[in-house]
mmCIF file of C-alpha atoms (C1' of nucleotides) in Angstrom:
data_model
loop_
_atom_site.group_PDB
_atom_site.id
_atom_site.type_symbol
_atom_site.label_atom_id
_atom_site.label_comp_id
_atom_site.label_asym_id
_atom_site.label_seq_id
_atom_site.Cartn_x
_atom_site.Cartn_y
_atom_site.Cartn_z
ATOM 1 C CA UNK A 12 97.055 -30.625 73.924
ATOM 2 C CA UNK A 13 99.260 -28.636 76.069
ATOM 3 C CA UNK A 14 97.005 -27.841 79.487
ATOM 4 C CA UNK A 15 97.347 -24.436 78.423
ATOM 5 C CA UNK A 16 96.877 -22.259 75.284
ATOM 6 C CA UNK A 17 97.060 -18.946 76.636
ATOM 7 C CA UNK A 18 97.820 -15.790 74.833
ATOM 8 C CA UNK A 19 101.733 -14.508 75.529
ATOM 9 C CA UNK A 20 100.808 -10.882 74.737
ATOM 10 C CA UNK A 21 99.775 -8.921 78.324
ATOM 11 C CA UNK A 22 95.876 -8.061 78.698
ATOM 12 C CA UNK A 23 95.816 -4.315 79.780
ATOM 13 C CA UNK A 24 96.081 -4.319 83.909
ATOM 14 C CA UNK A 25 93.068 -3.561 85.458
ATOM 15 C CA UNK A 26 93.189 0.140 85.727
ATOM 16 C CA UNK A 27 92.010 1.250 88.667
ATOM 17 C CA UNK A 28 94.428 2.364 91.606
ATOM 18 C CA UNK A 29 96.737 -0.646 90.020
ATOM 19 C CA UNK A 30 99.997 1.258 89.580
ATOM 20 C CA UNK A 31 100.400 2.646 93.065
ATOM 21 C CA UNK A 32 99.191 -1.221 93.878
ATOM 22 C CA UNK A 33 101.939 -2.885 92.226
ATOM 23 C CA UNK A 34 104.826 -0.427 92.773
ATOM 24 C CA UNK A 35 103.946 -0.282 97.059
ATOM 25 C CA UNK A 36 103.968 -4.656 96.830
ATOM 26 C CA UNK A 37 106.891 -4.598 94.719
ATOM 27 C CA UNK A 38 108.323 -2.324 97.597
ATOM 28 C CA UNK A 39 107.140 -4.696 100.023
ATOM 29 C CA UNK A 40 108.777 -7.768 98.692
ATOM 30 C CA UNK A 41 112.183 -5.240 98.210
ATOM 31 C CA UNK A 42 112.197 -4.426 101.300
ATOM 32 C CA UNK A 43 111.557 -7.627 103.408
ATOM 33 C CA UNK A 44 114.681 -9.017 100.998
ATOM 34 C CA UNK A 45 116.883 -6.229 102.292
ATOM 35 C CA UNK A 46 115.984 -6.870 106.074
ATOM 36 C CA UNK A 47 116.531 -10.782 105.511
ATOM 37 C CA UNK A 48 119.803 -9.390 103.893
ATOM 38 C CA UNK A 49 120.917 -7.282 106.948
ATOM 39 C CA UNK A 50 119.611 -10.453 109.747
ATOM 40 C CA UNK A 51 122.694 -12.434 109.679
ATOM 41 C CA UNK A 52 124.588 -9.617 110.946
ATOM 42 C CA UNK A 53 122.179 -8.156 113.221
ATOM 43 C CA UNK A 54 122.007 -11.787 114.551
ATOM 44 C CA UNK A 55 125.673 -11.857 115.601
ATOM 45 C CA UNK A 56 126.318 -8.923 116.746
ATOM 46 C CA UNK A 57 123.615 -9.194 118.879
ATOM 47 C CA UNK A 58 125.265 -12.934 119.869
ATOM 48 C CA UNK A 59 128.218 -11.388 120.641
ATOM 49 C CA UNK A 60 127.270 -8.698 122.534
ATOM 50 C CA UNK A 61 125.271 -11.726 125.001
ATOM 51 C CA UNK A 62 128.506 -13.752 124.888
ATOM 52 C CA UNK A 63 130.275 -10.663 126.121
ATOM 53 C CA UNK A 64 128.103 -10.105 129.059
ATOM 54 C CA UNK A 65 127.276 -13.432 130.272
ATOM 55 C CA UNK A 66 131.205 -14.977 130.000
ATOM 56 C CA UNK A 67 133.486 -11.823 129.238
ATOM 57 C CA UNK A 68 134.163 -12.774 125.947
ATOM 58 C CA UNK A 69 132.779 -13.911 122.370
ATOM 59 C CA UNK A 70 134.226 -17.111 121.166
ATOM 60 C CA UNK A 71 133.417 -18.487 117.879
ATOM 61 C CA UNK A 72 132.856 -22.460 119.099
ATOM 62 C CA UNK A 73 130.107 -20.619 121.731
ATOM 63 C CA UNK A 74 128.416 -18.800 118.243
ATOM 64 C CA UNK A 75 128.037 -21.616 116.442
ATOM 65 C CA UNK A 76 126.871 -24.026 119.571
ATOM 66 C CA UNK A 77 124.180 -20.868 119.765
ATOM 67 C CA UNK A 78 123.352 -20.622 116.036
ATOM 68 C CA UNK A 79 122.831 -24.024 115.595
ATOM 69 C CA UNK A 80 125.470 -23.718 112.332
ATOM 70 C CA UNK A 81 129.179 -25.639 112.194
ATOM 71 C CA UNK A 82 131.943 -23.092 112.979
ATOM 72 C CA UNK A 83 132.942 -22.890 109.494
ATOM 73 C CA UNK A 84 130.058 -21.150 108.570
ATOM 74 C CA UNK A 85 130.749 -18.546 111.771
ATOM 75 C CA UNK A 86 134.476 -18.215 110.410
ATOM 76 C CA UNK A 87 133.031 -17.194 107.468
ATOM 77 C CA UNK A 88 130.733 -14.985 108.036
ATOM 78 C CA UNK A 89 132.707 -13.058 110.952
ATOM 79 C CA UNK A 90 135.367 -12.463 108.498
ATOM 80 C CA UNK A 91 132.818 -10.515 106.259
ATOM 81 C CA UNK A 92 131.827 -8.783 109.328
ATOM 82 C CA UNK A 93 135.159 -7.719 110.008
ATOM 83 C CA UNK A 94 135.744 -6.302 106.570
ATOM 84 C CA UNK A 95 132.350 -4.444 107.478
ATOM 85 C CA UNK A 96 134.106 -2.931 110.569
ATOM 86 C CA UNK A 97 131.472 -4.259 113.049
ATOM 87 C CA UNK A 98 133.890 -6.681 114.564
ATOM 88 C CA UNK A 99 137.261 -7.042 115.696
ATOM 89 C CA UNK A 100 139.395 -10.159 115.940
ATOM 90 C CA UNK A 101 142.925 -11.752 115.715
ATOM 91 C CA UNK A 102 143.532 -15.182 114.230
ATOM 92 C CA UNK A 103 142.790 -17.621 117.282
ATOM 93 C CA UNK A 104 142.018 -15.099 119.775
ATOM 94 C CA UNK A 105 138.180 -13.466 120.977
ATOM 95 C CA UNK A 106 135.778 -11.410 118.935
ATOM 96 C CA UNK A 107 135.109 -8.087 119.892
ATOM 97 C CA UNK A 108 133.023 -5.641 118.833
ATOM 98 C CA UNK A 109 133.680 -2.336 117.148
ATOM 99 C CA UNK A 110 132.241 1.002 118.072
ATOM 100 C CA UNK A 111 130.000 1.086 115.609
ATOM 101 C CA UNK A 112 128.976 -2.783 116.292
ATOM 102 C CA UNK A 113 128.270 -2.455 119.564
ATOM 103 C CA UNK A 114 125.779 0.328 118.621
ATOM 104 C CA UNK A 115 124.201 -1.811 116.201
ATOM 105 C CA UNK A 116 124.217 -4.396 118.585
ATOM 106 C CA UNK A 117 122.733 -2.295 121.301
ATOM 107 C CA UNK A 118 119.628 -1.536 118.854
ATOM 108 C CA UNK A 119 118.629 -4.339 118.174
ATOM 109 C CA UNK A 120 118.821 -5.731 121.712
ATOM 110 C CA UNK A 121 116.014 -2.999 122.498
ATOM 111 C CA UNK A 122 114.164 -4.014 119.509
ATOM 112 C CA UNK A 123 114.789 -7.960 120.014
ATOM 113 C CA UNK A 124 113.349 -7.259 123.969
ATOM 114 C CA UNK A 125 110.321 -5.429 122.885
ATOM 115 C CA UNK A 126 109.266 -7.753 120.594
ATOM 116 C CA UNK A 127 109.330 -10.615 123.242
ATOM 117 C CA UNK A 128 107.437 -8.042 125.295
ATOM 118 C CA UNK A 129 104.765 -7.373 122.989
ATOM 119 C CA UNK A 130 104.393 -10.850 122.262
ATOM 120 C CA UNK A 131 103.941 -11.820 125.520
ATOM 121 C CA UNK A 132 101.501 -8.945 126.563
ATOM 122 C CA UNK A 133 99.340 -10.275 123.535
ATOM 123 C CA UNK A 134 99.626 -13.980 125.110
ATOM 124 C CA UNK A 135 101.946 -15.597 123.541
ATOM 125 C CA UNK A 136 103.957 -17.946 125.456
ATOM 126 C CA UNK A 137 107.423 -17.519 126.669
ATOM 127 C CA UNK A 138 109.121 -20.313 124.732
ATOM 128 C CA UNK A 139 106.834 -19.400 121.454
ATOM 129 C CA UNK A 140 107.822 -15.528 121.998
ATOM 130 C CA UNK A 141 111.302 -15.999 121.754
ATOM 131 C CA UNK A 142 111.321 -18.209 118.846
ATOM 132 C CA UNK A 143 108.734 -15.903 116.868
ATOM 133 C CA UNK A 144 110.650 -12.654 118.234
ATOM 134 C CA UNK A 145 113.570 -14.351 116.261
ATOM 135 C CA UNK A 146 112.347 -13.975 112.730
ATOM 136 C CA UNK A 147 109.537 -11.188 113.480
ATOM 137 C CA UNK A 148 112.357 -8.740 114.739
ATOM 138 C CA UNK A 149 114.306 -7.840 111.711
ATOM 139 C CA UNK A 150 110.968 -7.035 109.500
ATOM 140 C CA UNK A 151 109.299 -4.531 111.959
ATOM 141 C CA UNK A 152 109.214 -0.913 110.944
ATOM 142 C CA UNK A 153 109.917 1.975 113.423
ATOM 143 C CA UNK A 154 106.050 2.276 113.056
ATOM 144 C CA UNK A 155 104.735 -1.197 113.978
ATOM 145 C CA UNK A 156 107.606 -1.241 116.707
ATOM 146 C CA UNK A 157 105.921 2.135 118.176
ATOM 147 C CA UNK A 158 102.401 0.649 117.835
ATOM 148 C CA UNK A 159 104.146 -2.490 119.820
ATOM 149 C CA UNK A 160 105.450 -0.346 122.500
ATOM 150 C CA UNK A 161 101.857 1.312 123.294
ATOM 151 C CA UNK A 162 100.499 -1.613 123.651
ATOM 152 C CA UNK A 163 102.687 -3.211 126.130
ATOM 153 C CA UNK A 164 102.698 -0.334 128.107
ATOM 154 C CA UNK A 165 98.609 -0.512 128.332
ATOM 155 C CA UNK A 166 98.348 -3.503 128.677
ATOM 156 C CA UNK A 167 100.924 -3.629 131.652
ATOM 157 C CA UNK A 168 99.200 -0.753 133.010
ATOM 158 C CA UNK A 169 95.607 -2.023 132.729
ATOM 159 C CA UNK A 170 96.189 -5.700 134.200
ATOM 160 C CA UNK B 13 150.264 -6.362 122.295
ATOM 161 C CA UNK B 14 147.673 -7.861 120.020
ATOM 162 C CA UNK B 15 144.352 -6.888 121.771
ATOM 163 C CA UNK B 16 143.557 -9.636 123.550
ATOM 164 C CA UNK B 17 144.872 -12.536 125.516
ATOM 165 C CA UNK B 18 141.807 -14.853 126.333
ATOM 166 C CA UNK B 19 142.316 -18.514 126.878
ATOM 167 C CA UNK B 20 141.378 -21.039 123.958
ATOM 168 C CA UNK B 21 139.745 -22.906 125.755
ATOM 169 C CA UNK B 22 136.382 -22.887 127.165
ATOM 170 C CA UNK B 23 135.122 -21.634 130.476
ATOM 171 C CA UNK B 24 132.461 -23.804 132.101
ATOM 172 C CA UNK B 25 129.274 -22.377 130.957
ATOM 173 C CA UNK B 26 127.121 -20.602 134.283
ATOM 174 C CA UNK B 27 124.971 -23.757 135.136
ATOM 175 C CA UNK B 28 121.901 -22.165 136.042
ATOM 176 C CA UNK B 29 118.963 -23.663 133.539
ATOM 177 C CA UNK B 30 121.498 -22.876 130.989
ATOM 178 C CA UNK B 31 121.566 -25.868 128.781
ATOM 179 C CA UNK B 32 118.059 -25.208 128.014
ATOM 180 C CA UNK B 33 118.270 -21.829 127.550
ATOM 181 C CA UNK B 34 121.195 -22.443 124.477
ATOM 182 C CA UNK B 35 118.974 -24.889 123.393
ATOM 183 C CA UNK B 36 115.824 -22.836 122.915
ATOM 184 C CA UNK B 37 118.431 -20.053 121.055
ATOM 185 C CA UNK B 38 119.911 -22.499 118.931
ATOM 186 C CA UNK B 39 116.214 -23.462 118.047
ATOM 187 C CA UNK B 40 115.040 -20.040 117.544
ATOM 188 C CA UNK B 41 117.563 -19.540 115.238
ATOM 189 C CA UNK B 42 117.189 -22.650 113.160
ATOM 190 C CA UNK B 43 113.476 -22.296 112.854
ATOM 191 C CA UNK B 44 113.982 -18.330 111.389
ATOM 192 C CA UNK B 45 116.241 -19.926 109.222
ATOM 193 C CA UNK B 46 114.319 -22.319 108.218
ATOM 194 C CA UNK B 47 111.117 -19.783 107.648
ATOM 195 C CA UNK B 48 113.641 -17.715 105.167
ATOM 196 C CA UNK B 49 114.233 -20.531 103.243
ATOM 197 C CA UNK B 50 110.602 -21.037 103.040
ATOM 198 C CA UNK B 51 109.744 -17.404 102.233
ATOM 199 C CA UNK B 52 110.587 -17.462 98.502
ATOM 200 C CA UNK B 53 108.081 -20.493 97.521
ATOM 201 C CA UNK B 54 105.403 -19.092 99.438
ATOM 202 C CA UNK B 55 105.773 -15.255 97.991
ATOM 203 C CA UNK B 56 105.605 -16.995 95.008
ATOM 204 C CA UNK B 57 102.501 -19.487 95.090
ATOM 205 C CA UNK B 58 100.659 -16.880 96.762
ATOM 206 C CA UNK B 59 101.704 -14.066 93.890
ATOM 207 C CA UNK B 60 100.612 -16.522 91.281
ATOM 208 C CA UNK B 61 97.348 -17.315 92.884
ATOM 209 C CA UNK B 62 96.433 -13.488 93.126
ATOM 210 C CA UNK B 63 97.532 -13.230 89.309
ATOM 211 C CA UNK B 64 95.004 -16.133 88.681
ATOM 212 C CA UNK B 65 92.345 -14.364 90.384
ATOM 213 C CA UNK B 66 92.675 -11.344 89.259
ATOM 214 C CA UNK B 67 93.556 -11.773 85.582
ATOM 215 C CA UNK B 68 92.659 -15.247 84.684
ATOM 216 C CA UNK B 69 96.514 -16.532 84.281
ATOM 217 C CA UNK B 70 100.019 -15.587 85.932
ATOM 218 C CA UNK B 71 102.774 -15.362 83.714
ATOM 219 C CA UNK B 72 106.820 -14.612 84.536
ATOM 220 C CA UNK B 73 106.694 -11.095 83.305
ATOM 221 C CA UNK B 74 104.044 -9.419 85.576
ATOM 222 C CA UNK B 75 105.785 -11.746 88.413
ATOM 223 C CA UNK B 76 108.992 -10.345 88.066
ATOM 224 C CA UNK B 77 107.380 -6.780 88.302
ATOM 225 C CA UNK B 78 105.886 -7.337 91.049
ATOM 226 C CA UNK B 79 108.210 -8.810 92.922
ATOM 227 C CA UNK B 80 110.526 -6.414 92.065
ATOM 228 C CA UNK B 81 112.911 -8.548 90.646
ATOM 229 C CA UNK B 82 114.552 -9.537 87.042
ATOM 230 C CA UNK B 83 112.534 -11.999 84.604
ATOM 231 C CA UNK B 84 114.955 -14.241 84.645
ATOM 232 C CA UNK B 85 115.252 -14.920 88.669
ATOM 233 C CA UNK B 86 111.822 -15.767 88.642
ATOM 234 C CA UNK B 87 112.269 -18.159 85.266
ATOM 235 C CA UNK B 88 114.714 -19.701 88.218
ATOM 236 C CA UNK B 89 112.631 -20.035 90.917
ATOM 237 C CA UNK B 90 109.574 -21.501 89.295
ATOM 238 C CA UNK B 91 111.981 -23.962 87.575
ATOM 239 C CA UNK B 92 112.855 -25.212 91.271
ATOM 240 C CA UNK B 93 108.924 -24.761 92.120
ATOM 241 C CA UNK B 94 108.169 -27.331 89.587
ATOM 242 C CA UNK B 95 110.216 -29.600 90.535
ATOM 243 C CA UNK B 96 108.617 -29.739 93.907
ATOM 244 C CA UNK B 97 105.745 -30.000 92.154
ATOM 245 C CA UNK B 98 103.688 -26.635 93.537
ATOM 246 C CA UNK B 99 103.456 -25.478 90.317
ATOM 247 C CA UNK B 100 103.213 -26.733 87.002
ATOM 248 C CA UNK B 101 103.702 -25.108 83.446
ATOM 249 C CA UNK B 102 104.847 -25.451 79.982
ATOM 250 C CA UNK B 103 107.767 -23.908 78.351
ATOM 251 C CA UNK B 104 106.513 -20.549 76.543
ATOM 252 C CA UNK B 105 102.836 -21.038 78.412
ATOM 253 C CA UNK B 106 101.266 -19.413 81.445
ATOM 254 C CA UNK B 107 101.749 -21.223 84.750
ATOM 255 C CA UNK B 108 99.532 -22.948 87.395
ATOM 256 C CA UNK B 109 99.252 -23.974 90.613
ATOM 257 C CA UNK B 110 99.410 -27.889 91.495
ATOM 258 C CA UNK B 111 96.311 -28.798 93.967
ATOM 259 C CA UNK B 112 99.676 -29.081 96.717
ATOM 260 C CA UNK B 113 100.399 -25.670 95.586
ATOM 261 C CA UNK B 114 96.927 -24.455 95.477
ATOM 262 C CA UNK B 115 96.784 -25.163 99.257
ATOM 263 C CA UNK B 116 99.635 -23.708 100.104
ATOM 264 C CA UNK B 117 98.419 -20.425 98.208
ATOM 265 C CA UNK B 118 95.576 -20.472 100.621
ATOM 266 C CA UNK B 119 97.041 -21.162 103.897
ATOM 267 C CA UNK B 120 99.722 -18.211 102.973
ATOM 268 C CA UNK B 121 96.706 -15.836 101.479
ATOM 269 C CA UNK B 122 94.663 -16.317 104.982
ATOM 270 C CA UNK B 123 97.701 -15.648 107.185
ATOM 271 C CA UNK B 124 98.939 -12.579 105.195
ATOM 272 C CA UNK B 125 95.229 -11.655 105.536
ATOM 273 C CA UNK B 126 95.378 -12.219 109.375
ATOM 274 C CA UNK B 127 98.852 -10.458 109.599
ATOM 275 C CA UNK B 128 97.729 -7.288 107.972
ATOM 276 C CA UNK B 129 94.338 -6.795 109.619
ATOM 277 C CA UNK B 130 96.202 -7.376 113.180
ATOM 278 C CA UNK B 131 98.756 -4.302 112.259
ATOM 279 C CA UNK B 132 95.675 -2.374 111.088
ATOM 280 C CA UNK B 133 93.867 -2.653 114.187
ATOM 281 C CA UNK B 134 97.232 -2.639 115.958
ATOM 282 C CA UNK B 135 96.834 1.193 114.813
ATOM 283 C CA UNK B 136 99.763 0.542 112.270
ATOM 284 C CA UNK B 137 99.048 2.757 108.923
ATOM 285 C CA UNK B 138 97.957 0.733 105.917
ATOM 286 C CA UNK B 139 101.166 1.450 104.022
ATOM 287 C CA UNK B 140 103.466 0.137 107.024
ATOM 288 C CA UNK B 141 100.998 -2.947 107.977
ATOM 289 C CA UNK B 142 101.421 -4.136 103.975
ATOM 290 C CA UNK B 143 105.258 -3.698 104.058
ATOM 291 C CA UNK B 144 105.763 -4.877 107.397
ATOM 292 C CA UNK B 145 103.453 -8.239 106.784
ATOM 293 C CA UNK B 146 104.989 -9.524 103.964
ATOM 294 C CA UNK B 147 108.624 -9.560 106.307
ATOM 295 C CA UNK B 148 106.501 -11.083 109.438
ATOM 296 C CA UNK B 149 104.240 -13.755 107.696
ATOM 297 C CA UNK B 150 106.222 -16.034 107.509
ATOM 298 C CA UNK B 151 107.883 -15.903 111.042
ATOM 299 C CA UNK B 152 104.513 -16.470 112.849
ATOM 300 C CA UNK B 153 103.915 -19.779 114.543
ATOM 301 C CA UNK B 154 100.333 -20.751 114.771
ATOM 302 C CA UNK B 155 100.137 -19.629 118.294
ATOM 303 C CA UNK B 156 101.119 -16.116 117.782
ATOM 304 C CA UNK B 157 98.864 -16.104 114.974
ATOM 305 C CA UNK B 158 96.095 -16.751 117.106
ATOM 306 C CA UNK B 159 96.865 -14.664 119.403
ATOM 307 C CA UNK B 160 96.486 -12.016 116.899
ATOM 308 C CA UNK B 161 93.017 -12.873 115.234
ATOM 309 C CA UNK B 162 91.499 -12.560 118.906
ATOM 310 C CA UNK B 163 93.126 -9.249 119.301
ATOM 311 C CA UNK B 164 92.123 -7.877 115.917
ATOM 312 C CA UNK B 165 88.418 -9.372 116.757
ATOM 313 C CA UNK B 166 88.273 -7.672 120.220
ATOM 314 C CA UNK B 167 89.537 -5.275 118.933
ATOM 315 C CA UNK B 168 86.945 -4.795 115.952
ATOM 316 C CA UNK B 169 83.883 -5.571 118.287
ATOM 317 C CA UNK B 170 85.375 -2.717 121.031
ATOM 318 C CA UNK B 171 85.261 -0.371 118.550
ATOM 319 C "C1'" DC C 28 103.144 -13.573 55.065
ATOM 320 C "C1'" DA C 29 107.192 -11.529 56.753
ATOM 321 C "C1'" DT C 30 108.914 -9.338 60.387
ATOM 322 C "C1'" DA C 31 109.003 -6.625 64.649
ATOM 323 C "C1'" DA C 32 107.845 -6.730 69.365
ATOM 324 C "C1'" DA C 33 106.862 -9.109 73.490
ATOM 325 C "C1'" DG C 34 107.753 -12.849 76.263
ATOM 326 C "C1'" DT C 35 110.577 -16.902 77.629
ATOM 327 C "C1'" DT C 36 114.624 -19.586 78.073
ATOM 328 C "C1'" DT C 37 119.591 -20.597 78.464
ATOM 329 C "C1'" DA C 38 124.287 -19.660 79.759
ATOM 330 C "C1'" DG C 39 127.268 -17.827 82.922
ATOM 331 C "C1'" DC C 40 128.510 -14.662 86.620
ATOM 332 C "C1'" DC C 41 128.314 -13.289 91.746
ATOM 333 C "C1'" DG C 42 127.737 -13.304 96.926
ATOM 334 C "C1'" DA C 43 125.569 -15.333 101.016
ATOM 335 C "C1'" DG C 44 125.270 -19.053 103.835
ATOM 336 C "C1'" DG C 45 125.493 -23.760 104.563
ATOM 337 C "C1'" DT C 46 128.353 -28.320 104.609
ATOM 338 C "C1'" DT C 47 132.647 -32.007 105.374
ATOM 339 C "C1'" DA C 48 137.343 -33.001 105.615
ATOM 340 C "C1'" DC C 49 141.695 -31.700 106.847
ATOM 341 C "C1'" DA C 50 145.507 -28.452 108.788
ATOM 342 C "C1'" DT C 51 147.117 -25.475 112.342
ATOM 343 C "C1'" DT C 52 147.519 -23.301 116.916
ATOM 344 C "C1'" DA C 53 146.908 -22.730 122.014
ATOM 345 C "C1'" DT C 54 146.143 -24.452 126.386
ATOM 346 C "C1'" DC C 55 145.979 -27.973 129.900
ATOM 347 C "C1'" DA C 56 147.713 -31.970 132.288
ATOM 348 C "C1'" DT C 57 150.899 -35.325 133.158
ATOM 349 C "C1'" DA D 7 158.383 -30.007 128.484
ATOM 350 C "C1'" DT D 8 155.692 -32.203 125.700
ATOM 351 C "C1'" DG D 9 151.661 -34.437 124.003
ATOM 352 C "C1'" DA D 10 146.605 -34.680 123.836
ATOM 353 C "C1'" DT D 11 142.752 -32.146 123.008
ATOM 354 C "C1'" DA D 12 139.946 -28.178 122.134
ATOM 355 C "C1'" DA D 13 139.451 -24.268 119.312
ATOM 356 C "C1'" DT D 14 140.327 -22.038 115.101
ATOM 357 C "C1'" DG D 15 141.403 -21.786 110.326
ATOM 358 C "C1'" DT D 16 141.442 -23.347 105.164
ATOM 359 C "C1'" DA D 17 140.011 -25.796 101.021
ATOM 360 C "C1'" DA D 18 136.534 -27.384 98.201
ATOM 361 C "C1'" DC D 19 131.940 -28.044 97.368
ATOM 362 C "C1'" DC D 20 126.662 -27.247 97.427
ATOM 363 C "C1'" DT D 21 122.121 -24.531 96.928
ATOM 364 C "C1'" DC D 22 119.637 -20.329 96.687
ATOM 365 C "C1'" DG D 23 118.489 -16.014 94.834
ATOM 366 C "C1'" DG D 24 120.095 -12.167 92.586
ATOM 367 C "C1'" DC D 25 122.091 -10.265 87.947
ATOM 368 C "C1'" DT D 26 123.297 -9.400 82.394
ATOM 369 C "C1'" DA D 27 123.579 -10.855 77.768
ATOM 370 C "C1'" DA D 28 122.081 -13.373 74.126
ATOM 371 C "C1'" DA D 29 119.135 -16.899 71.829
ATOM 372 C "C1'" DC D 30 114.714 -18.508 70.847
ATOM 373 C "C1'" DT D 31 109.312 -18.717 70.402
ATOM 374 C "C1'" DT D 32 104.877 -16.668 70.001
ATOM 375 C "C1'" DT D 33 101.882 -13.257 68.708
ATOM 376 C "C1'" DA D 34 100.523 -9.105 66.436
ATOM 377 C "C1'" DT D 35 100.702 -6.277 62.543
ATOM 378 C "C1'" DG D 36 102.050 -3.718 58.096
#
DNA sequence: CATAAAGTTTAGCCGAGGTTACATTATCAT
DNA sequence: ATGATAATGTAACCTCGGCTAAACTTTATG
């Protein structure tokens, strides 16, 4: 009557390699949560560090314009990354960034740059590198980001 | 006395091609967010279409292991999932995938697929390419994903 | 056939990240 | 000097995706 009328009890897993199997895709899914956990504030640190270059300072209307998010949402979120120590700020006044900020900043502006490289050596169109570099950035391992570089630098050299 | 003493208000932004340039961020941003919010009902169609395959049914329990993640989250998430009708399901019985969901299983199966072969032959190790693609999928517009299938085939015929 | 074990659901908590509406402060111009 | 306006902050609310604890259903078994 129901569409189904399956058992409830678990059919042994097929036995092969399966454990390893499920435990590395378990991993996977773990660990592409963690690095969607740790984007927001790679994002704006990142932002801030632009802001800082191109106009001297980091203002919170300028995030949010730049996010494409209402500055309550920036408020928010800069006051958790102040109680993480990556940012400094007074009520009213700029955002700056910590020591330790402006390092993690400075990573990922390496990272975010060679992924628009790679993309672009592979074909990939200005406007859709940047967009794609947005997302793709924060799940690339030290590996694939290694495996990125070599590439670009062929392919540079060979054209 | 407190750190610093920038003006409120705004300076006029450098006027180069600058408008667009904020636009395209504000974009980039807005579509990664967009892709995370995405990311959870695709993980999950496509898990329960491999479970399907591979054992005849999918059922909460061996989701939640493999995703890493408590029972009860996914009882959660496939609530939601129903009720944008991807999957379907009845309480204490194993669930399936709508015909929408079925399709959306498929499109996500091929570009994981895609994904992981272009890391492969990117000379990324298996391990990283499987970790790696299940952060990347879903931040891949259609024309870096084509991008990558030629690679990968050039890449396959060259060697 | 009663009951234990396995699986599923419900209730209620939390933090992240988004919103609107309203209050406060700083700067600029008259 | 003060008043308008831009920028920032606060309050209250939402959804999503995690969690634990406890209740309930189904199936297997002694």
């Amino acid at each position: 009557m129901t569409p189904s009328r399956k058992p409830a009890r678990r059919k042994p897993a097929p036995s092969r390699s399966a454990a390893e199997q499920e435990a590395l895709r378990a991993t996977a899914f773990r660990t592409s949560r963690r690095h969607n956990a740790a984007e927001t504030e790679e994002d704006y640190v990142e932002l801030i560090d632009d802001l800082i270059r191109e106009r001297g300072e980091a203002r919170s209307v300028d995030m949010a314009q730049r996010l494409g998010v209402s500055h309550v949402t920036v408020a928010k979120t800069i006051r958790r990354l102040r109680d993480k120590e990556l940012i400094q700020y007074e009520p009213y006044r700029a955002i700056f960034l910590t020591p330790k900020g402006k390092s993690l900043a400075e990573r990922c502006r390496g990272r975010h740059q060679q992924v628009v490289d790679f993309l672009t050596a592979l074909g990939v169109s200005t406007r859709a590198a940047e967009v794609d570099a947005e997302g793709i950035e924060h799940h690339v391992s030290a590996e694939t980001l290694d495996a990125m570089r070599r590439f670009t630098r062929e392919r540079r050299k060979g054209s």
